[in-house]
Amino acid sequence: MAVIVRLNVDMKSIGEVAAQFGLPTHALRHWEAEGLLTPARAGDRRRYTDADLYRVAAILISKEAGFGLADIRTMLAAQSAPARHEVMARHREMLLARIARARAALDMLEGGLECPHDDIMTCPHFQGLLADRLQPSSFGANWQGANVPQ
């Protein structure tokens, strides 16, 4: 009777990893080409360890926070906390600004949902939101990132 030995028992294929995270396999290949992942190889097949899975999770959460692949690579490869903190602090400020814009949008939506007026432009609450936007200091902060014709 022949004995079959399975190598890489604790490792996953690219398809298994992609399915686990709900990703297309080409995303994992792209991240490898960008230097974000370095899975082991069994012949020409990629084999992912638990450490690789944690790295995929870190890439995904970083992308959700607004990081680009270059900054993710820099952050994950940082050899010191200050180097990592520099990248993260920059993105923290961008995320806080994005949260502020989302909160303002949510306030507008909630106000509009509570407004009994047929014409929202006659609603005192909505006019108050507009008055806030008419302040000169609000234009730079509130219009950044908006799709406003130039």
PDB file of C-alpha atoms in Angstrom:
ATOM      1  CA  MET A   1       0.000   0.000   0.000  1.00  0.00           C
ATOM      2  CA  ALA A   2       1.406   3.377  -0.998  1.00  0.00           C
ATOM      3  CA  VAL A   3       1.609   6.085   1.618  1.00  0.00           C
ATOM      4  CA  ILE A   4       0.519   9.537   0.505  1.00  0.00           C
ATOM      5  CA  VAL A   5       2.176  12.396   2.323  1.00  0.00           C
ATOM      6  CA  ARG A   6       0.488  15.760   2.052  1.00  0.00           C
ATOM      7  CA  LEU A   7       2.927  18.636   2.250  1.00  0.00           C
ATOM      8  CA  ASN A   8       1.945  22.080   3.474  1.00  0.00           C
ATOM      9  CA  VAL A   9      -0.954  20.715   5.524  1.00  0.00           C
ATOM     10  CA  ASP A  10      -1.466  23.963   7.432  1.00  0.00           C
ATOM     11  CA  MET A  11      -1.145  26.134   4.351  1.00  0.00           C
ATOM     12  CA  LYS A  12      -3.931  27.379   2.104  1.00  0.00           C
ATOM     13  CA  SER A  13      -4.164  27.773  -1.636  1.00  0.00           C
ATOM     14  CA  ILE A  14      -4.806  31.120  -3.291  1.00  0.00           C
ATOM     15  CA  GLY A  15      -8.386  30.036  -3.977  1.00  0.00           C
ATOM     16  CA  GLU A  16      -8.992  29.154  -0.333  1.00  0.00           C
ATOM     17  CA  VAL A  17      -7.590  32.482   0.861  1.00  0.00           C
ATOM     18  CA  ALA A  18      -9.554  34.437  -1.731  1.00  0.00           C
ATOM     19  CA  ALA A  19     -12.770  32.653  -0.714  1.00  0.00           C
ATOM     20  CA  GLN A  20     -12.102  33.216   2.992  1.00  0.00           C
ATOM     21  CA  PHE A  21     -11.853  36.981   2.460  1.00  0.00           C
ATOM     22  CA  GLY A  22     -14.364  37.295  -0.382  1.00  0.00           C
ATOM     23  CA  LEU A  23     -11.686  38.469  -2.801  1.00  0.00           C
ATOM     24  CA  PRO A  24     -10.920  37.617  -6.403  1.00  0.00           C
ATOM     25  CA  THR A  25      -7.677  35.670  -6.731  1.00  0.00           C
ATOM     26  CA  HIS A  26      -6.216  38.358  -8.983  1.00  0.00           C
ATOM     27  CA  ALA A  27      -6.278  40.793  -6.014  1.00  0.00           C
ATOM     28  CA  LEU A  28      -3.936  38.505  -4.066  1.00  0.00           C
ATOM     29  CA  ARG A  29      -1.670  38.154  -7.108  1.00  0.00           C
ATOM     30  CA  HIS A  30      -1.638  41.946  -7.534  1.00  0.00           C
ATOM     31  CA  TRP A  31      -0.769  42.494  -3.870  1.00  0.00           C
ATOM     32  CA  GLU A  32       2.075  40.017  -4.285  1.00  0.00           C
ATOM     33  CA  ALA A  33       3.326  41.895  -7.361  1.00  0.00           C
ATOM     34  CA  GLU A  34       3.149  45.142  -5.337  1.00  0.00           C
ATOM     35  CA  GLY A  35       5.314  43.615  -2.591  1.00  0.00           C
ATOM     36  CA  LEU A  36       2.546  43.363   0.017  1.00  0.00           C
ATOM     37  CA  LEU A  37       2.442  39.566   0.175  1.00  0.00           C
ATOM     38  CA  THR A  38       5.117  36.916  -0.191  1.00  0.00           C
ATOM     39  CA  PRO A  39       3.393  33.537  -0.023  1.00  0.00           C
ATOM     40  CA  ALA A  40       5.484  30.371  -0.040  1.00  0.00           C
ATOM     41  CA  ARG A  41       5.631  28.343  -3.223  1.00  0.00           C
ATOM     42  CA  ALA A  42       5.035  24.653  -3.791  1.00  0.00           C
ATOM     43  CA  GLY A  43       6.234  24.387  -7.349  1.00  0.00           C
ATOM     44  CA  ASP A  44       4.365  27.137  -9.161  1.00  0.00           C
ATOM     45  CA  ARG A  45       1.501  27.209  -6.648  1.00  0.00           C
ATOM     46  CA  ARG A  46       1.170  29.839  -3.938  1.00  0.00           C
ATOM     47  CA  ARG A  47       0.750  28.530  -0.396  1.00  0.00           C
ATOM     48  CA  TYR A  48      -0.453  30.887   2.350  1.00  0.00           C
ATOM     49  CA  THR A  49       0.415  30.539   6.033  1.00  0.00           C
ATOM     50  CA  ASP A  50      -1.505  31.929   9.004  1.00  0.00           C
ATOM     51  CA  ALA A  51       0.924  34.878   8.984  1.00  0.00           C
ATOM     52  CA  ASP A  52      -0.073  35.569   5.381  1.00  0.00           C
ATOM     53  CA  LEU A  53      -3.750  35.516   6.382  1.00  0.00           C
ATOM     54  CA  TYR A  54      -3.077  38.126   9.065  1.00  0.00           C
ATOM     55  CA  ARG A  55      -1.279  40.211   6.469  1.00  0.00           C
ATOM     56  CA  VAL A  56      -4.259  39.973   4.076  1.00  0.00           C
ATOM     57  CA  ALA A  57      -6.524  41.095   6.936  1.00  0.00           C
ATOM     58  CA  ALA A  58      -4.156  44.018   7.642  1.00  0.00           C
ATOM     59  CA  ILE A  59      -4.202  45.021   3.970  1.00  0.00           C
ATOM     60  CA  LEU A  60      -7.992  44.924   3.869  1.00  0.00           C
ATOM     61  CA  ILE A  61      -8.477  46.980   7.029  1.00  0.00           C
ATOM     62  CA  SER A  62      -5.883  49.469   5.805  1.00  0.00           C
ATOM     63  CA  LYS A  63      -7.675  49.809   2.463  1.00  0.00           C
ATOM     64  CA  GLU A  64     -10.945  50.378   4.326  1.00  0.00           C
ATOM     65  CA  ALA A  65      -9.207  53.183   6.242  1.00  0.00           C
ATOM     66  CA  GLY A  66      -8.297  54.819   2.935  1.00  0.00           C
ATOM     67  CA  PHE A  67      -4.677  53.730   2.553  1.00  0.00           C
ATOM     68  CA  GLY A  68      -3.257  53.256  -0.921  1.00  0.00           C
ATOM     69  CA  LEU A  69      -1.160  50.181  -1.645  1.00  0.00           C
ATOM     70  CA  ALA A  70       2.125  52.122  -1.510  1.00  0.00           C
ATOM     71  CA  ASP A  71       1.334  53.448   1.967  1.00  0.00           C
ATOM     72  CA  ILE A  72       0.185  50.011   3.113  1.00  0.00           C
ATOM     73  CA  ARG A  73       3.494  48.569   1.934  1.00  0.00           C
ATOM     74  CA  THR A  74       5.401  51.348   3.731  1.00  0.00           C
ATOM     75  CA  MET A  75       3.408  50.880   6.922  1.00  0.00           C
ATOM     76  CA  LEU A  76       3.734  47.088   6.992  1.00  0.00           C
ATOM     77  CA  ALA A  77       7.430  47.186   6.118  1.00  0.00           C
ATOM     78  CA  ALA A  78       8.306  49.952   8.601  1.00  0.00           C
ATOM     79  CA  GLN A  79      11.269  48.961  10.755  1.00  0.00           C
ATOM     80  CA  SER A  80      10.441  51.476  13.478  1.00  0.00           C
ATOM     81  CA  ALA A  81       7.382  52.799  15.233  1.00  0.00           C
ATOM     82  CA  PRO A  82       8.120  56.432  14.204  1.00  0.00           C
ATOM     83  CA  ALA A  83       8.241  55.460  10.524  1.00  0.00           C
ATOM     84  CA  ARG A  84       4.930  53.627  10.835  1.00  0.00           C
ATOM     85  CA  HIS A  85       3.408  56.434  12.918  1.00  0.00           C
ATOM     86  CA  GLU A  86       4.224  59.007  10.232  1.00  0.00           C
ATOM     87  CA  VAL A  87       2.160  57.160   7.620  1.00  0.00           C
ATOM     88  CA  MET A  88      -0.634  56.384  10.070  1.00  0.00           C
ATOM     89  CA  ALA A  89      -0.850  59.956  11.420  1.00  0.00           C
ATOM     90  CA  ARG A  90      -1.279  61.346   7.908  1.00  0.00           C
ATOM     91  CA  HIS A  91      -4.095  58.912   7.218  1.00  0.00           C
ATOM     92  CA  ARG A  92      -5.655  59.557  10.608  1.00  0.00           C
ATOM     93  CA  GLU A  93      -6.070  63.226   9.700  1.00  0.00           C
ATOM     94  CA  MET A  94      -7.592  62.328   6.336  1.00  0.00           C
ATOM     95  CA  LEU A  95      -9.962  59.859   8.000  1.00  0.00           C
ATOM     96  CA  LEU A  96     -11.052  62.398  10.622  1.00  0.00           C
ATOM     97  CA  ALA A  97     -11.862  64.862   7.829  1.00  0.00           C
ATOM     98  CA  ARG A  98     -13.817  62.172   5.975  1.00  0.00           C
ATOM     99  CA  ILE A  99     -15.727  61.322   9.173  1.00  0.00           C
ATOM    100  CA  ALA A 100     -16.571  65.013   9.681  1.00  0.00           C
ATOM    101  CA  ARG A 101     -17.946  65.221   6.126  1.00  0.00           C
ATOM    102  CA  ALA A 102     -19.953  62.033   6.666  1.00  0.00           C
ATOM    103  CA  ARG A 103     -21.364  63.391   9.941  1.00  0.00           C
ATOM    104  CA  ALA A 104     -22.400  66.620   8.208  1.00  0.00           C
ATOM    105  CA  ALA A 105     -24.066  64.592   5.454  1.00  0.00           C
ATOM    106  CA  LEU A 106     -25.870  62.466   8.046  1.00  0.00           C
ATOM    107  CA  ASP A 107     -27.068  65.609   9.845  1.00  0.00           C
ATOM    108  CA  MET A 108     -28.464  66.919   6.566  1.00  0.00           C
ATOM    109  CA  LEU A 109     -30.233  63.631   5.832  1.00  0.00           C
ATOM    110  CA  GLU A 110     -31.685  63.332   9.324  1.00  0.00           C
ATOM    111  CA  GLY A 111     -32.861  66.934   9.189  1.00  0.00           C
ATOM    112  CA  GLY A 112     -34.441  66.334   5.813  1.00  0.00           C
ATOM    113  CA  LEU A 113     -36.205  63.213   7.047  1.00  0.00           C
ATOM    114  CA  GLU A 114     -37.645  65.118  10.013  1.00  0.00           C
ATOM    115  CA  CYS A 115     -38.656  68.120   7.903  1.00  0.00           C
ATOM    116  CA  PRO A 116     -42.443  68.396   7.361  1.00  0.00           C
ATOM    117  CA  HIS A 117     -42.086  71.069   4.651  1.00  0.00           C
ATOM    118  CA  ASP A 118     -42.923  70.177   1.052  1.00  0.00           C
ATOM    119  CA  ASP A 119     -40.102  72.422  -0.156  1.00  0.00           C
ATOM    120  CA  ILE A 120     -36.932  71.666   1.815  1.00  0.00           C
ATOM    121  CA  MET A 121     -35.569  75.106   0.948  1.00  0.00           C
ATOM    122  CA  THR A 122     -38.253  76.631   3.213  1.00  0.00           C
ATOM    123  CA  CYS A 123     -37.301  74.448   6.195  1.00  0.00           C
ATOM    124  CA  PRO A 124     -35.714  76.502   9.006  1.00  0.00           C
ATOM    125  CA  HIS A 125     -33.458  73.593  10.046  1.00  0.00           C
ATOM    126  CA  PHE A 126     -32.194  73.083   6.494  1.00  0.00           C
ATOM    127  CA  GLN A 127     -31.704  76.840   6.099  1.00  0.00           C
ATOM    128  CA  GLY A 128     -29.592  76.714   9.267  1.00  0.00           C
ATOM    129  CA  LEU A 129     -27.363  74.058   7.709  1.00  0.00           C
ATOM    130  CA  LEU A 130     -27.043  76.202   4.603  1.00  0.00           C
ATOM    131  CA  ALA A 131     -26.220  79.279   6.679  1.00  0.00           C
ATOM    132  CA  ASP A 132     -23.357  77.341   8.274  1.00  0.00           C
ATOM    133  CA  ARG A 133     -22.009  76.596   4.799  1.00  0.00           C
ATOM    134  CA  LEU A 134     -22.233  80.233   3.792  1.00  0.00           C
ATOM    135  CA  GLN A 135     -19.603  81.157   6.379  1.00  0.00           C
ATOM    136  CA  PRO A 136     -16.329  81.989   4.557  1.00  0.00           C
ATOM    137  CA  SER A 137     -14.216  79.701   6.759  1.00  0.00           C
ATOM    138  CA  SER A 138     -16.360  76.665   5.936  1.00  0.00           C
ATOM    139  CA  PHE A 139     -15.741  76.651   2.191  1.00  0.00           C
ATOM    140  CA  GLY A 140     -12.173  75.311   2.281  1.00  0.00           C
ATOM    141  CA  ALA A 141     -12.866  72.642   4.886  1.00  0.00           C
ATOM    142  CA  ASN A 142     -16.282  71.528   3.701  1.00  0.00           C
ATOM    143  CA  TRP A 143     -15.790  71.558  -0.040  1.00  0.00           C
ATOM    144  CA  GLN A 144     -12.541  69.566  -0.135  1.00  0.00           C
ATOM    145  CA  GLY A 145     -13.142  66.239  -1.795  1.00  0.00           C
ATOM    146  CA  ALA A 146     -16.605  67.219  -2.990  1.00  0.00           C
ATOM    147  CA  ASN A 147     -17.523  66.865  -6.635  1.00  0.00           C
ATOM    148  CA  VAL A 148     -17.835  70.568  -7.279  1.00  0.00           C
ATOM    149  CA  PRO A 149     -17.364  71.894 -10.829  1.00  0.00           C
ATOM    150  CA  GLN A 150     -14.146  73.883 -11.081  1.00  0.00           C
TER     151      GLN A 150
END
